[in-house]
CSV table of C-alpha atoms in Angstrom, one decimal:
chain,number,residue,atom,x,y,z
D,1,GLY,CA,10.7,-1.0,-15.0
D,2,GLU,CA,12.9,-0.2,-17.9
D,3,ASN,CA,14.4,-2.8,-20.0
D,4,VAL,CA,16.7,-2.9,-22.0
D,5,GLU,CA,17.3,-5.6,-24.8
D,6,GLN,CA,20.6,-6.6,-26.8
D,7,HIS,CA,21.2,-8.4,-30.0
D,8,PRO,CA,22.5,-10.5,-31.8
D,9,SER,CA,24.2,-11.7,-29.0
D,10,THR,CA,27.4,-13.0,-31.1
D,11,LEU,CA,28.5,-11.3,-34.3
D,12,SER,CA,30.5,-12.3,-36.1
D,13,VAL,CA,32.7,-10.2,-38.7
D,14,GLN,CA,35.3,-10.0,-41.3
D,15,GLU,CA,38.6,-7.3,-40.3
D,16,GLY,CA,38.1,-4.5,-41.9
D,17,ASP,CA,34.3,-4.3,-42.2
D,18,SER,CA,31.4,-2.2,-40.2
D,19,ALA,CA,29.3,-3.8,-36.8
D,20,VAL,CA,26.4,-2.6,-36.3
D,21,ILE,CA,24.8,-3.2,-32.2
D,22,LYS,CA,21.5,-2.8,-31.3
D,23,CYS,CA,19.5,-1.9,-28.3
D,24,THR,CA,16.2,-0.8,-27.1
D,25,TYR,CA,14.7,0.4,-24.1
D,26,SER,CA,11.5,1.2,-23.2
D,27,ASP,CA,11.0,3.8,-20.7
D,28,SER,CA,10.9,6.6,-22.7
D,29,ALA,CA,12.4,8.7,-19.5
D,30,SER,CA,15.4,6.7,-20.5
D,31,ASN,CA,17.9,10.1,-21.5
D,32,TYR,CA,21.3,9.3,-20.9
D,33,PHE,CA,22.5,5.4,-23.0
D,34,PRO,CA,26.1,4.1,-23.0
D,35,TRP,CA,28.6,2.4,-24.8
D,36,TYR,CA,31.1,0.0,-22.4
D,37,LYS,CA,33.8,-2.6,-24.5
D,38,GLN,CA,34.9,-5.7,-21.8
D,39,GLU,CA,37.6,-7.5,-22.5
D,40,LEU,CA,37.2,-10.4,-21.2
D,41,GLY,CA,38.1,-10.1,-17.3
D,42,LYS,CA,38.5,-7.1,-17.7
D,43,ARG,CA,37.1,-3.6,-16.3
D,44,PRO,CA,33.6,-2.0,-18.7
D,45,GLN,CA,35.1,1.1,-20.3
D,46,LEU,CA,32.8,4.0,-21.7
D,47,ILE,CA,33.8,4.2,-25.1
D,48,ILE,CA,31.1,6.0,-26.6
D,49,ASP,CA,28.3,8.0,-25.4
D,50,ILE,CA,25.3,9.5,-26.5
D,51,ARG,CA,22.0,11.7,-24.8
D,52,SER,CA,18.0,12.3,-25.8
D,53,ASN,CA,19.6,15.6,-27.1
D,54,VAL,CA,21.2,14.4,-29.6
D,55,GLY,CA,19.8,11.9,-32.3
D,56,GLU,CA,23.8,10.9,-33.6
D,57,LYS,CA,27.6,10.7,-32.0
D,58,LYS,CA,30.3,10.3,-33.7
D,59,ASP,CA,34.0,8.9,-32.4
D,60,GLN,CA,36.7,8.0,-35.1
D,61,ARG,CA,35.9,4.7,-35.7
D,62,ILE,CA,33.0,4.8,-33.5
D,63,ALA,CA,29.7,5.8,-34.0
D,64,VAL,CA,26.3,5.8,-31.8
D,65,THR,CA,23.3,6.3,-33.1
D,66,LEU,CA,19.6,7.3,-31.1
D,67,ASN,CA,15.6,7.2,-31.9
D,68,LYS,CA,13.6,8.2,-28.9
D,69,THR,CA,10.8,7.6,-31.3
D,70,ALA,CA,11.4,3.6,-31.8
D,71,LYS,CA,13.8,3.3,-28.5
D,72,HIS,CA,16.2,1.6,-29.7
D,73,PHE,CA,19.8,3.2,-30.5
D,74,SER,CA,22.9,1.7,-32.6
D,75,LEU,CA,26.6,1.4,-31.9
D,76,HIS,CA,28.8,1.1,-34.7
D,77,ILE,CA,32.3,0.1,-35.2
D,78,THR,CA,33.7,0.5,-39.5
D,79,GLU,CA,37.5,-0.1,-40.4
D,80,THR,CA,36.9,-3.0,-37.1
D,81,GLN,CA,40.7,-4.2,-36.6
D,82,PRO,CA,41.5,-7.5,-34.1
D,83,GLU,CA,41.4,-5.6,-30.6
D,84,ASP,CA,37.8,-4.4,-31.3
D,85,SER,CA,36.9,-8.4,-30.7
D,86,ALA,CA,35.7,-8.5,-27.5
D,87,VAL,CA,31.7,-8.2,-26.1
D,88,TYR,CA,30.3,-4.3,-25.8
D,89,PHE,CA,26.9,-3.7,-23.9
D,90,CYS,CA,24.4,-1.1,-24.5
D,91,ALA,CA,23.1,0.5,-21.0
D,92,ALA,CA,20.1,3.4,-20.2
D,93,SER,CA,19.7,5.4,-17.8
D,94,LYS,CA,17.2,8.0,-16.7
D,95,SER,CA,18.1,10.9,-14.2
D,96,ASN,CA,18.7,9.1,-11.1
D,97,TYR,CA,22.0,7.7,-11.7
D,98,GLN,CA,21.2,3.8,-12.4
D,99,LEU,CA,21.7,1.9,-15.8
D,100,ILE,CA,20.0,-0.4,-16.8
D,101,TRP,CA,22.5,-3.2,-18.8
D,102,GLY,CA,21.6,-4.7,-21.8
D,103,ALA,CA,22.9,-9.0,-22.4
D,104,GLY,CA,25.4,-7.9,-24.6
D,105,THR,CA,27.1,-9.1,-27.9
D,106,LYS,CA,30.6,-10.8,-28.4
D,107,LEU,CA,32.0,-9.6,-31.2
D,108,ILE,CA,34.3,-11.6,-33.3
D,109,ILE,CA,36.6,-9.6,-35.6
D,110,LYS,CA,37.6,-12.2,-38.2
D,111,PRO,CA,41.2,-11.7,-39.8
U,1,GLY,CA,40.9,11.7,-14.6
U,2,ALA,CA,38.5,9.4,-13.2
U,3,VAL,CA,40.1,6.1,-11.8
U,4,VAL,CA,38.8,3.8,-9.8
U,5,SER,CA,40.9,1.3,-7.8
U,6,GLN,CA,39.4,-1.7,-6.5
U,7,HIS,CA,41.0,-4.2,-3.4
U,8,PRO,CA,41.8,-7.3,-3.8
U,9,SER,CA,41.8,-8.3,-7.2
U,10,TRP,CA,41.7,-11.9,-6.5
U,11,VAL,CA,40.9,-13.3,-3.5
U,12,ILE,CA,39.6,-16.9,-2.2
U,13,CYS,CA,38.7,-18.9,0.9
U,14,LYS,CA,37.0,-21.4,3.2
U,15,SER,CA,33.3,-20.8,3.4
U,16,GLY,CA,32.3,-19.4,5.8
U,17,THR,CA,34.1,-16.9,6.1
U,18,SER,CA,33.4,-13.0,5.3
U,19,VAL,CA,35.4,-11.2,2.5
U,20,LYS,CA,36.5,-7.6,2.0
U,21,ILE,CA,36.7,-5.9,-0.7
U,22,GLU,CA,37.0,-1.9,-1.5
U,23,CYS,CA,36.0,0.5,-3.8
U,24,ARG,CA,38.3,3.3,-4.0
U,25,SER,CA,38.1,6.9,-6.5
U,26,LEU,CA,41.4,7.7,-6.6
U,27,ASP,CA,41.4,10.9,-8.2
U,28,PHE,CA,38.0,12.3,-8.2
U,29,GLN,CA,34.6,12.1,-5.3
U,30,ALA,CA,31.9,9.7,-6.0
U,31,THR,CA,28.7,11.1,-4.5
U,32,THR,CA,27.5,7.4,-5.5
U,33,MET,CA,28.9,4.1,-5.9
U,34,PHE,CA,27.5,0.8,-7.3
U,35,TRP,CA,28.3,-2.9,-6.7
U,36,TYR,CA,27.7,-5.7,-9.3
U,37,ARG,CA,28.4,-8.9,-9.7
U,38,GLN,CA,29.2,-10.7,-13.5
U,39,PHE,CA,28.3,-14.3,-13.9
U,40,PRO,CA,30.9,-15.4,-16.8
U,41,LYS,CA,29.7,-15.0,-20.6
U,42,GLN,CA,26.9,-12.9,-18.8
U,43,SER,CA,25.3,-9.1,-17.7
U,44,LEU,CA,26.7,-7.0,-14.7
U,45,MET,CA,24.2,-7.4,-12.6
U,46,LEU,CA,23.5,-4.4,-9.8
U,47,MET,CA,23.3,-5.5,-6.5
U,48,ALA,CA,23.6,-2.4,-4.8
U,49,THR,CA,23.4,2.0,-5.0
U,50,SER,CA,25.2,3.0,-1.8
U,51,ASN,CA,25.7,7.1,-1.1
U,52,GLU,CA,28.2,8.3,1.3
U,53,GLY,CA,26.1,8.4,4.6
U,54,SER,CA,23.7,6.4,4.0
U,55,LYS,CA,22.5,3.4,3.7
U,56,ALA,CA,22.6,1.4,-0.1
U,57,THR,CA,20.0,0.8,-1.5
U,58,TYR,CA,19.3,-3.0,-2.3
U,59,GLU,CA,17.9,-4.7,-5.7
U,60,GLN,CA,15.4,-6.6,-5.5
U,61,GLY,CA,16.7,-10.2,-4.6
U,62,VAL,CA,19.7,-9.0,-2.6
U,63,GLU,CA,20.2,-10.1,1.0
U,64,LYS,CA,21.3,-7.3,2.6
U,65,ASP,CA,23.0,-9.2,5.6
U,66,LYS,CA,24.9,-11.6,3.2
U,67,PHE,CA,26.5,-8.3,1.0
U,68,LEU,CA,26.6,-5.3,3.5
U,69,ILE,CA,28.7,-2.2,2.1
U,70,ASN,CA,29.9,1.2,3.3
U,71,HIS,CA,30.3,4.0,1.4
U,72,ALA,CA,32.3,5.2,4.6
U,73,SER,CA,33.8,9.1,2.2
U,74,LEU,CA,33.1,10.2,-1.0
U,75,THR,CA,35.7,8.4,-1.9
U,76,LEU,CA,35.4,4.6,-0.3
U,77,SER,CA,32.6,2.5,-0.1
U,78,THR,CA,33.4,-1.6,0.3
U,79,LEU,CA,30.9,-4.0,-0.2
U,80,THR,CA,31.5,-7.6,2.9
U,81,VAL,CA,29.8,-10.6,1.2
U,82,THR,CA,29.9,-12.5,5.2
U,83,SER,CA,29.4,-16.4,5.3
U,84,ALA,CA,30.5,-16.7,1.9
U,85,HIS,CA,29.6,-20.0,0.1
U,86,PRO,CA,30.5,-21.2,-3.4
U,87,GLU,CA,28.1,-20.5,-4.5
U,88,ASP,CA,28.9,-17.0,-3.7
U,89,SER,CA,31.9,-17.1,-6.0
U,90,SER,CA,31.9,-15.0,-9.5
U,91,PHE,CA,33.4,-11.0,-10.9
U,92,TYR,CA,32.4,-8.1,-7.9
U,93,ILE,CA,32.7,-4.8,-9.5
U,94,CYS,CA,32.3,-1.8,-8.9
U,95,SER,CA,31.5,1.6,-10.0
U,96,ALA,CA,31.5,5.2,-9.2
U,97,ASP,CA,29.8,8.2,-11.0
U,98,ARG,CA,31.3,11.8,-10.2
U,99,GLY,CA,27.6,13.1,-9.6
U,100,ASN,CA,28.4,14.0,-13.9
U,101,TYR,CA,25.9,13.8,-15.9
U,102,ASN,CA,25.5,9.3,-15.2
U,103,GLU,CA,28.7,8.6,-16.1
U,104,GLN,CA,29.4,5.6,-14.3
U,105,PHE,CA,33.7,4.6,-13.6
U,106,PHE,CA,34.7,1.6,-13.1
U,107,GLY,CA,37.1,-0.2,-11.0
U,108,PRO,CA,39.2,-3.4,-12.3
U,109,GLY,CA,37.1,-6.3,-10.4
U,110,THR,CA,37.3,-9.5,-7.3
U,111,ARG,CA,37.9,-11.5,-8.5
U,112,LEU,CA,36.2,-14.4,-5.5
U,113,THR,CA,36.1,-18.2,-5.0
U,114,VAL,CA,35.2,-19.5,-2.1
U,115,LEU,CA,36.1,-23.2,-1.6
């Protein structure tokens, strides 16, 4: 079945710098790749997603890139701010809706 | 739009009792709802997928007789943890899919503590 690997498990960056989180997936039929942000004790919230017919998508300081050939996708956060501190999860799915989750990345923004 | 509520937000119960958790899509009809379990500092673990009017599909290793799921309408799914034990203590989160491009919307979660 599908497997999603996420790296790094913890990422610490200086406020204002960029952060990059990477995920790889195993099932070439996967066509939907969301990224969720989860603050402690709260629900995961969708921050950006990308579909397999697109290579890159951007929303203000957040961008996601997808390399279908290599089967990996990445989350890029620029000009990081303290409120970006959270756990970020990537996921992948096919058209049957079941999301396969990465293990998560704890992002720490240092002031 | 796309708001999912979950009730209760937290519950403490004695070992051996049953606990029911409700998940509601407030402003859309959810063709599919998902139940997850999350341990501290870990990822979301899918327990089961439920579709309105049909039996839930459970993931491998999840006991269907212990975690009863009922999806009675397009806006409500319930998870009942039967004969709860301390090892069932966890954060349970539901999500709903409005049938639009795989996007899932999450409820706020339920913190279950079994004494």
